[in-house]
Coordinates of N, CA, C and O in Angstrom, one line a residue:
M1 N 77.9 48.3 48.5 CA 78.9 48.2 47.7 C 78.8 48.3 46.1 O 77.5 47.9 45.7
D2 N 79.9 48.8 45.5 CA 79.1 48.7 44.0 C 79.8 47.6 43.3 O 81.0 47.0 42.9
I3 N 78.9 46.5 42.7 CA 79.5 45.3 42.4 C 78.9 45.4 40.9 O 77.8 45.4 40.3
E4 N 80.1 44.9 40.2 CA 80.1 44.1 38.6 C 80.1 43.2 37.6 O 80.9 42.7 38.1
V5 N 78.5 42.9 37.5 CA 79.1 41.1 36.4 C 79.0 41.7 35.2 O 78.4 42.5 34.7
R6 N 79.8 40.5 34.8 CA 79.3 40.4 33.0 C 78.6 39.4 32.2 O 79.1 38.0 33.2
W7 N 77.4 39.3 32.2 CA 76.5 37.9 31.7 C 77.4 37.8 29.8 O 77.5 38.6 29.0
L8 N 78.0 36.1 30.2 CA 78.0 36.1 29.4 C 76.4 35.3 28.2 O 75.9 35.4 28.0
K9 N 76.9 35.2 26.6 CA 76.1 34.8 25.8 C 75.4 33.1 27.0 O 76.3 32.9 26.8
P10 N 73.9 32.8 26.8 CA 73.7 32.0 27.1 C 73.8 30.4 26.4 O 74.0 30.4 25.2
F11 N 74.3 29.0 27.3 CA 74.9 27.9 26.6 C 73.5 27.3 26.7 O 72.8 27.1 27.5
E12 N 72.7 26.8 25.1 CA 72.1 25.5 25.2 C 72.3 24.5 26.1 O 73.4 23.6 25.8
L13 N 72.1 23.8 26.9 CA 71.7 22.5 27.0 C 71.5 21.4 25.9 O 69.6 21.8 25.8
F14 N 71.9 20.4 26.0 CA 71.6 19.6 25.3 C 71.4 18.1 25.4 O 72.4 18.1 26.8
R15 N 70.8 17.4 25.5 CA 70.5 16.0 26.0 C 72.2 14.7 25.5 O 73.2 15.5 24.7
S16 N 72.5 14.5 26.2 CA 73.9 14.2 26.8 C 74.4 12.4 26.2 O 72.9 11.6 26.5
K17 N 75.3 12.1 25.2 CA 75.2 10.8 24.8 C 76.1 10.3 25.8 O 76.6 8.4 25.3
S18 N 76.7 11.2 26.7 CA 77.1 9.8 28.0 C 76.6 9.6 29.1 O 75.8 9.6 29.0
D19 N 76.9 9.8 30.3 CA 76.1 9.4 31.1 C 75.0 10.3 31.9 O 74.2 10.2 32.6
L20 N 76.1 11.5 31.9 CA 75.4 13.0 31.9 C 74.2 12.8 31.8 O 73.2 12.6 30.3
L21 N 72.3 13.8 32.3 CA 71.8 13.6 31.0 C 72.1 15.1 30.6 O 71.0 15.0 29.0
Y22 N 72.3 16.5 31.0 CA 72.2 17.9 29.8 C 74.1 17.3 29.7 O 75.0 17.4 30.7
E23 N 74.0 18.3 28.7 CA 75.8 19.3 28.5 C 75.4 20.1 27.9 O 74.7 20.8 27.2
I24 N 76.5 20.9 27.5 CA 76.5 22.2 26.9 C 77.3 21.6 26.3 O 79.0 21.8 26.5
D25 N 77.4 23.1 25.7 CA 78.1 23.1 24.3 C 79.5 24.2 24.1 O 79.1 25.4 24.8
G26 N 80.4 24.2 24.3 CA 81.5 24.9 24.5 C 81.8 25.2 25.9 O 81.9 26.9 26.8
M27 N 82.5 24.1 26.6 CA 82.4 23.7 29.0 C 84.1 25.5 28.5 O 84.3 26.3 29.1
D28 N 84.5 25.0 27.5 CA 85.7 25.8 27.6 C 85.4 27.3 27.9 O 86.2 27.9 28.2
F29 N 84.4 27.4 26.9 CA 83.9 29.7 27.1 C 83.4 29.8 28.7 O 83.7 31.0 28.6
V30 N 82.8 28.4 29.3 CA 83.0 28.8 30.7 C 84.1 29.5 31.4 O 85.3 28.6 31.2
P31 N 83.8 30.2 32.3 CA 85.4 31.6 32.2 C 85.4 31.0 34.4 O 84.3 29.7 35.3
A32 N 86.5 30.9 34.5 CA 87.0 30.2 35.3 C 87.0 30.9 37.3 O 86.9 30.8 38.1
P33 N 86.8 32.5 36.8 CA 86.7 33.4 38.2 C 86.0 33.0 38.3 O 84.4 33.0 37.9
P34 N 85.1 33.7 39.8 CA 83.9 33.8 40.6 C 83.2 34.2 39.9 O 82.6 35.7 38.6
G35 N 81.7 34.1 39.7 CA 80.4 34.3 39.2 C 79.1 33.8 40.1 O 79.1 33.2 40.8
V36 N 78.3 34.1 38.6 CA 76.9 33.7 38.9 C 76.9 33.0 37.7 O 76.9 33.3 37.6
Y37 N 75.2 31.4 38.1 CA 74.9 30.3 37.0 C 73.4 31.0 37.4 O 73.4 30.7 38.5
V38 N 72.7 30.2 36.4 CA 71.3 30.1 36.1 C 71.0 29.2 35.6 O 71.2 28.9 34.2
F39 N 70.8 28.2 35.7 CA 69.8 27.4 35.0 C 68.7 27.7 34.7 O 67.6 27.9 36.1
G40 N 68.1 27.9 33.1 CA 66.7 27.6 33.2 C 65.8 27.7 32.0 O 67.0 27.1 31.4
R41 N 65.1 28.0 31.0 CA 64.2 27.6 30.3 C 63.7 28.6 29.6 O 63.8 30.0 30.0
A42 N 63.5 28.8 28.5 CA 63.5 30.3 27.7 C 62.7 29.4 26.6 O 62.5 28.3 25.5
H43 N 61.2 30.2 26.4 CA 60.0 30.0 25.6 C 59.4 31.3 24.7 O 59.2 31.8 25.3
G44 N 60.2 30.9 23.5 CA 60.2 32.4 22.7 C 60.4 33.8 23.9 O 61.7 33.5 23.5
D45 N 60.1 34.7 23.7 CA 60.9 35.5 24.7 C 61.4 35.7 25.8 O 61.5 36.5 26.7
T46 N 60.1 34.7 26.4 CA 59.8 34.8 27.6 C 61.1 33.6 28.7 O 61.4 32.7 28.2
V47 N 61.9 34.4 29.5 CA 63.0 33.4 30.2 C 62.7 33.2 32.0 O 62.3 34.1 32.2
C48 N 62.5 31.5 32.0 CA 62.2 31.3 33.5 C 63.6 31.1 33.8 O 63.8 29.8 33.5
P49 N 63.9 31.7 35.7 CA 65.0 31.0 35.8 C 64.6 29.6 36.7 O 63.3 30.4 37.4
L50 N 64.9 28.8 37.3 CA 65.3 27.0 37.5 C 66.3 27.2 38.6 O 65.3 26.9 39.4
Y51 N 67.1 27.6 38.5 CA 67.7 27.6 39.8 C 68.4 28.4 39.6 O 69.8 28.7 38.5
V52 N 69.1 29.2 40.1 CA 70.8 30.5 40.4 C 71.6 30.1 41.6 O 71.4 29.2 42.7
G53 N 72.9 30.1 41.2 CA 73.4 29.7 41.9 C 75.2 30.7 42.7 O 75.2 31.5 40.6
K54 N 76.2 30.1 42.8 CA 77.1 30.7 43.0 C 78.7 30.2 42.6 O 78.2 28.8 42.9
A55 N 79.3 31.0 42.9 CA 80.4 30.1 42.4 C 82.0 30.0 42.4 O 82.2 31.7 42.0
G56 N 82.9 30.3 43.2 CA 84.6 30.8 43.6 C 85.0 30.3 41.4 O 85.6 31.2 42.0
D57 N 84.2 28.8 41.1 CA 85.3 28.5 39.7 C 83.9 28.6 39.1 O 84.1 27.0 39.6
L58 N 83.3 29.3 38.8 CA 82.3 28.9 37.6 C 82.4 27.4 36.7 O 81.6 27.3 36.6
R59 N 83.9 27.4 35.7 CA 84.1 26.9 35.0 C 84.0 25.1 36.0 O 83.2 23.7 35.8
K60 N 84.5 24.9 36.8 CA 84.6 23.4 38.0 C 82.9 23.6 38.6 O 82.3 22.3 38.3
R61 N 82.7 24.3 38.8 CA 80.8 24.5 40.0 C 80.0 24.0 38.3 O 78.9 22.9 38.5
V62 N 80.3 24.4 37.4 CA 78.9 24.4 36.8 C 79.1 22.7 36.1 O 78.3 22.0 36.1
E63 N 80.1 22.2 35.9 CA 80.4 20.4 35.7 C 80.3 20.0 37.0 O 79.4 18.9 36.4
Q64 N 80.6 20.0 38.2 CA 80.0 19.2 38.4 C 77.9 19.1 39.0 O 78.1 18.7 39.0
Q65 N 77.7 21.0 38.3 CA 76.6 20.4 39.0 C 75.4 19.1 37.2 O 74.5 18.9 37.4
L66 N 76.5 19.8 36.7 CA 76.0 18.9 35.4 C 76.3 17.6 35.9 O 75.5 16.5 35.1
N67 N 77.1 16.7 36.4 CA 76.8 16.1 37.1 C 76.0 15.6 38.4 O 75.5 14.4 39.3
N68 N 75.2 17.0 38.4 CA 74.5 16.8 40.2 C 73.0 16.2 39.2 O 72.1 16.7 38.7
L69 N 73.2 14.8 39.3 CA 70.9 14.0 38.8 C 70.0 15.0 39.1 O 69.3 15.4 38.6
K70 N 70.3 14.6 40.6 CA 69.2 15.3 40.9 C 69.0 16.8 40.5 O 67.4 16.7 40.6
L71 N 69.8 17.8 40.7 CA 69.4 18.8 39.7 C 69.0 19.2 39.0 O 67.8 19.5 37.9
M72 N 69.7 18.3 37.6 CA 69.9 17.9 36.1 C 67.9 16.9 35.6 O 67.2 17.7 34.4
R73 N 67.4 16.8 36.7 CA 66.4 15.0 36.8 C 65.1 16.8 37.2 O 64.2 16.6 36.0
A74 N 65.2 17.7 38.0 CA 64.0 18.7 38.1 C 64.5 19.6 36.8 O 63.4 19.8 35.9
I75 N 65.1 20.2 36.4 CA 65.4 20.7 35.3 C 64.9 20.1 34.0 O 63.7 20.8 33.1
D76 N 65.0 18.9 33.5 CA 64.0 18.2 32.6 C 62.8 17.9 33.4 O 62.6 18.5 32.2
R77 N 62.3 17.8 34.2 CA 61.2 17.8 34.0 C 60.0 19.4 33.9 O 59.0 19.4 33.7
A78 N 61.0 20.3 34.0 CA 60.2 21.5 33.6 C 59.5 22.1 32.8 O 59.7 21.4 32.0
P79 N 58.3 22.6 32.7 CA 57.8 22.9 31.5 C 58.3 22.6 30.0 O 59.7 23.4 30.4
N80 N 58.0 23.3 29.3 CA 58.4 23.0 27.8 C 59.4 24.4 27.8 O 59.4 25.6 28.4
G81 N 60.0 24.4 26.6 CA 61.2 25.7 26.5 C 62.8 25.1 26.2 O 62.6 23.7 26.8
Y82 N 63.7 25.6 25.7 CA 64.7 25.6 25.6 C 65.9 25.5 27.0 O 65.8 26.2 27.9
R83 N 66.4 24.0 27.1 CA 67.1 24.5 28.6 C 68.5 25.0 28.5 O 69.1 25.3 27.7
L84 N 69.0 26.3 29.6 CA 69.8 27.2 29.4 C 70.9 27.1 30.2 O 69.9 27.5 31.1
L85 N 71.9 27.5 30.2 CA 72.8 28.3 31.2 C 73.5 29.5 31.3 O 74.1 29.7 30.5
Y86 N 73.0 30.6 31.6 CA 73.6 31.3 32.2 C 74.6 32.3 33.2 O 74.3 31.8 33.9
V87 N 75.5 32.3 32.3 CA 76.8 32.4 33.5 C 77.1 33.7 33.5 O 77.1 35.7 32.6
A88 N 77.3 34.6 34.5 CA 77.9 36.1 35.4 C 79.3 35.9 35.4 O 79.3 34.9 36.9
E89 N 80.0 36.8 34.4 CA 81.5 36.6 35.6 C 81.7 37.6 36.4 O 81.0 39.0 36.0
F90 N 81.9 37.7 37.8 CA 82.4 38.7 38.8 C 83.7 39.4 37.8 O 84.5 39.1 37.4
L91 N 83.2 40.8 38.6 CA 84.0 42.5 37.6 C 84.6 42.8 38.8 O 84.2 43.5 39.1
G92 N 85.4 42.8 39.1 CA 85.9 43.1 41.0 C 86.7 44.4 40.5 O 87.4 44.8 39.9
K93 N 86.3 44.8 42.0 CA 87.2 46.5 41.7 C 88.1 46.3 43.0 O 87.9 45.4 43.9
G94 N 89.1 46.9 42.5 CA 90.4 47.2 44.1 C 89.2 47.0 45.3 O 89.0 47.7 45.9
G95 N 90.3 45.2 46.1 CA 89.6 45.1 47.4 C 88.7 44.5 47.6 O 87.9 44.3 48.4
Q96 N 88.0 44.3 46.8 CA 86.0 43.5 46.3 C 87.0 42.6 47.8 O 87.7 41.3 46.4
D97 N 86.0 42.2 48.2 CA 86.0 41.0 48.1 C 84.8 39.4 47.4 O 83.9 39.9 47.3
A98 N 85.4 38.7 46.5 CA 85.0 38.2 45.3 C 83.8 37.8 45.7 O 82.9 37.6 45.2
M99 N 84.0 36.4 46.6 CA 82.7 35.6 47.3 C 81.8 35.8 47.7 O 80.7 36.2 47.6
K100 N 82.3 37.6 48.3 CA 81.0 38.4 49.9 C 79.9 39.1 48.3 O 78.9 39.0 48.8
A101 N 80.8 39.3 47.3 CA 80.3 39.8 46.4 C 78.8 39.2 46.2 O 77.9 39.1 45.3
V102 N 80.0 38.0 45.1 CA 79.2 37.1 44.1 C 77.8 36.2 45.6 O 76.7 36.4 44.2
S103 N 77.9 36.6 46.8 CA 76.7 36.2 47.1 C 75.7 37.1 47.4 O 74.5 36.8 47.4
I104 N 76.5 38.2 47.6 CA 75.3 39.3 47.3 C 74.5 39.4 45.9 O 73.1 39.1 45.9
V105 N 75.3 39.2 45.0 CA 74.6 38.8 43.6 C 73.3 38.2 43.3 O 72.6 37.7 43.1
E106 N 74.1 36.3 44.2 CA 73.1 35.3 44.3 C 71.9 35.6 44.9 O 70.7 35.6 44.5
S107 N 72.5 36.3 45.6 CA 71.3 36.4 47.1 C 69.9 37.7 45.6 O 68.6 37.4 46.3
A108 N 70.4 38.3 45.1 CA 69.5 39.5 44.4 C 68.8 39.1 43.7 O 67.5 39.5 43.7
L109 N 69.6 37.5 42.6 CA 69.1 36.9 41.4 C 67.7 35.8 42.7 O 66.4 35.8 41.6
I110 N 68.1 35.6 43.0 CA 66.9 35.0 44.1 C 66.1 35.5 44.7 O 64.7 35.1 43.5
S111 N 66.1 36.4 45.4 CA 64.6 37.7 45.4 C 64.1 38.3 44.3 O 62.9 38.6 44.9
A112 N 64.4 38.5 43.0 CA 64.1 38.7 41.7 C 63.0 38.2 41.3 O 62.0 38.3 41.4
A113 N 63.6 36.9 41.5 CA 63.2 35.5 40.4 C 61.8 35.6 41.6 O 60.4 34.8 41.2
M114 N 61.6 35.2 42.7 CA 60.6 35.1 43.8 C 59.7 36.1 44.1 O 58.4 35.7 43.7
V115 N 59.9 37.3 43.2 CA 59.7 38.5 43.4 C 58.4 38.0 42.1 O 56.9 38.4 42.9
E116 N 58.9 38.2 41.1 CA 58.4 37.9 39.7 C 57.6 36.0 39.9 O 56.8 36.2 38.6
G117 N 57.6 35.6 41.0 CA 57.1 34.3 40.9 C 57.5 33.4 41.1 O 56.9 32.2 40.3
F118 N 58.5 32.6 40.0 CA 59.6 31.9 40.0 C 59.3 31.0 40.6 O 60.3 30.9 42.2
E119 N 59.3 30.1 41.0 CA 59.5 29.1 41.4 C 61.0 28.4 41.7 O 61.2 27.3 40.4
L120 N 62.2 28.5 42.0 CA 63.4 28.1 42.0 C 64.0 26.6 42.3 O 63.1 26.4 43.5
I121 N 64.9 26.0 42.1 CA 64.7 24.6 42.5 C 66.1 24.9 43.0 O 67.0 25.6 42.6
N122 N 66.4 24.9 44.8 CA 66.8 24.9 45.1 C 68.7 24.1 45.3 O 68.0 22.3 44.7
I123 N 69.4 24.1 46.3 CA 70.7 22.9 46.8 C 70.0 21.2 46.8 O 67.9 21.6 47.4
Q124 N 69.6 19.8 45.9 CA 69.4 18.9 46.2 C 67.7 18.6 45.6 O 67.3 17.5 45.9
G125 N 67.6 19.8 44.7 CA 66.5 19.0 43.6 C 65.4 19.5 44.3 O 64.4 18.8 43.7
T126 N 64.5 20.5 45.0 CA 64.2 20.5 45.7 C 63.6 22.0 46.1 O 64.8 23.1 45.1
K127 N 62.5 22.0 45.7 CA 61.4 23.9 45.3 C 62.0 24.7 46.6 O 62.5 24.3 47.7
T128 N 62.6 25.4 46.3 CA 63.2 26.6 46.8 C 61.5 27.2 48.4 O 60.7 26.9 47.7
L129 N 61.4 26.7 49.7 CA 60.8 26.8 50.0 C 59.9 28.9 50.6 O 61.5 29.7 50.1
A130 N 59.6 29.2 50.2 CA 58.5 30.7 50.5 C 57.8 31.1 50.7 O 57.1 29.8 51.3
H131 N 58.0 32.0 51.5 CA 56.9 32.7 52.1 C 55.3 33.3 51.3 O 56.4 34.3 50.3
T132 N 54.6 33.6 51.0 CA 54.0 34.1 49.7 C 52.5 35.4 51.5 O 51.9 35.1 51.7
I133 N 52.7 36.6 50.9 CA 51.8 37.4 51.4 C 51.2 38.0 50.9 O 51.3 38.2 49.8
T134 N 49.5 38.3 51.1 CA 48.4 38.4 50.1 C 48.3 40.1 51.7 O 47.8 40.0 52.7
S135 N 47.9 40.9 50.4 CA 47.7 43.2 51.5 C 46.5 42.8 51.1 O 45.8 42.5 49.7
T136 N 45.5 42.9 51.7 CA 44.1 43.4 51.6 C 43.3 44.2 53.0 O 44.4 44.5 53.9
G137 N 42.4 45.1 52.5 CA 42.3 45.7 53.9 C 42.3 47.4 53.5 O 42.3 47.3 52.4
N138 N 42.8 47.7 55.2 CA 42.9 49.5 54.9 C 43.8 50.1 53.8 O 44.6 49.6 53.4
R139 N 43.0 50.2 52.5 CA 43.9 51.0 51.6 C 44.7 51.7 52.1 O 46.1 51.4 51.0
E140 N 45.2 53.0 52.6 CA 45.8 54.7 53.4 C 47.3 53.5 53.9 O 48.0 53.1 53.0
A141 N 47.0 52.0 54.4 CA 48.1 51.3 54.7 C 48.7 50.6 54.1 O 49.4 49.8 53.8
R142 N 48.1 50.5 52.9 CA 48.3 49.1 52.0 C 49.3 50.5 51.1 O 49.3 49.5 50.0
S143 N 49.0 51.1 51.0 CA 49.0 52.1 49.7 C 51.3 52.2 50.3 O 51.6 52.7 49.1
W144 N 51.9 52.0 51.1 CA 53.4 51.4 51.2 C 53.3 49.9 50.7 O 54.5 49.4 50.6
F145 N 52.6 49.2 50.6 CA 52.7 47.8 50.5 C 52.3 47.2 49.5 O 50.7 47.6 49.7
P146 N 52.6 46.8 48.7 CA 52.0 46.3 47.3 C 50.8 45.1 47.4 O 50.7 44.4 48.6
E147 N 49.5 45.8 46.5 CA 48.1 44.9 46.8 C 48.5 43.9 46.1 O 47.7 42.4 46.3
S148 N 49.0 43.3 45.4 CA 49.7 42.4 45.2 C 50.1 41.1 45.3 O 50.6 41.4 46.6
V149 N 50.5 40.3 45.2 CA 51.1 38.8 46.4 C 52.5 38.5 45.8 O 52.9 38.9 45.3
M150 N 52.9 39.4 47.1 CA 54.8 39.2 47.6 C 54.7 37.4 47.7 O 54.3 37.2 48.5
R151 N 56.4 36.7 47.4 CA 56.6 36.0 47.3 C 57.9 36.2 47.7 O 58.7 36.7 46.8
L152 N 58.3 35.2 49.7 CA 60.2 35.8 50.1 C 60.4 34.8 50.3 O 59.6 33.8 50.7
R153 N 61.2 34.9 50.0 CA 62.7 33.2 50.6 C 61.7 33.7 51.7 O 62.5 34.8 52.4
K154 N 62.9 32.1 52.3 CA 62.2 32.0 53.6 C 63.9 32.5 54.5 O 64.4 32.0 53.3
A155 N 63.9 33.1 55.4 CA 65.1 32.7 55.5 C 66.0 31.8 56.6 O 65.2 31.1 57.2

């Protein structure tokens, strides 16, 4: 499947003056169509994803997540850096099932983050479970398997 998403400029999370822990400025600019979103932190040029999600209605889902106290507390406990929200809108092509495509993108983003060694927060504010595989031994056998440590999402 040929899937296309368009990333918007990141939204900075800031401390809320209301009952919420964090808010974003410009909620009206979060699109309503299906897509994926990533809560993360940035420190200099380094971006660290903290939570990856998908939504049939991005704006509605982001509003729900900002009210998710467990998730917001987990984001608050993340190491130093600006807290950001990255949003990608699904750009469907004729006949594509939007939620199937968005699920594929979400899964790919989670896999990429895990391979890079990022610890993601899953639903309920807990760490994403992962397998760690270290490859040692015969050099020929390892030629097709990375020598470095791999982290894979548990199925």
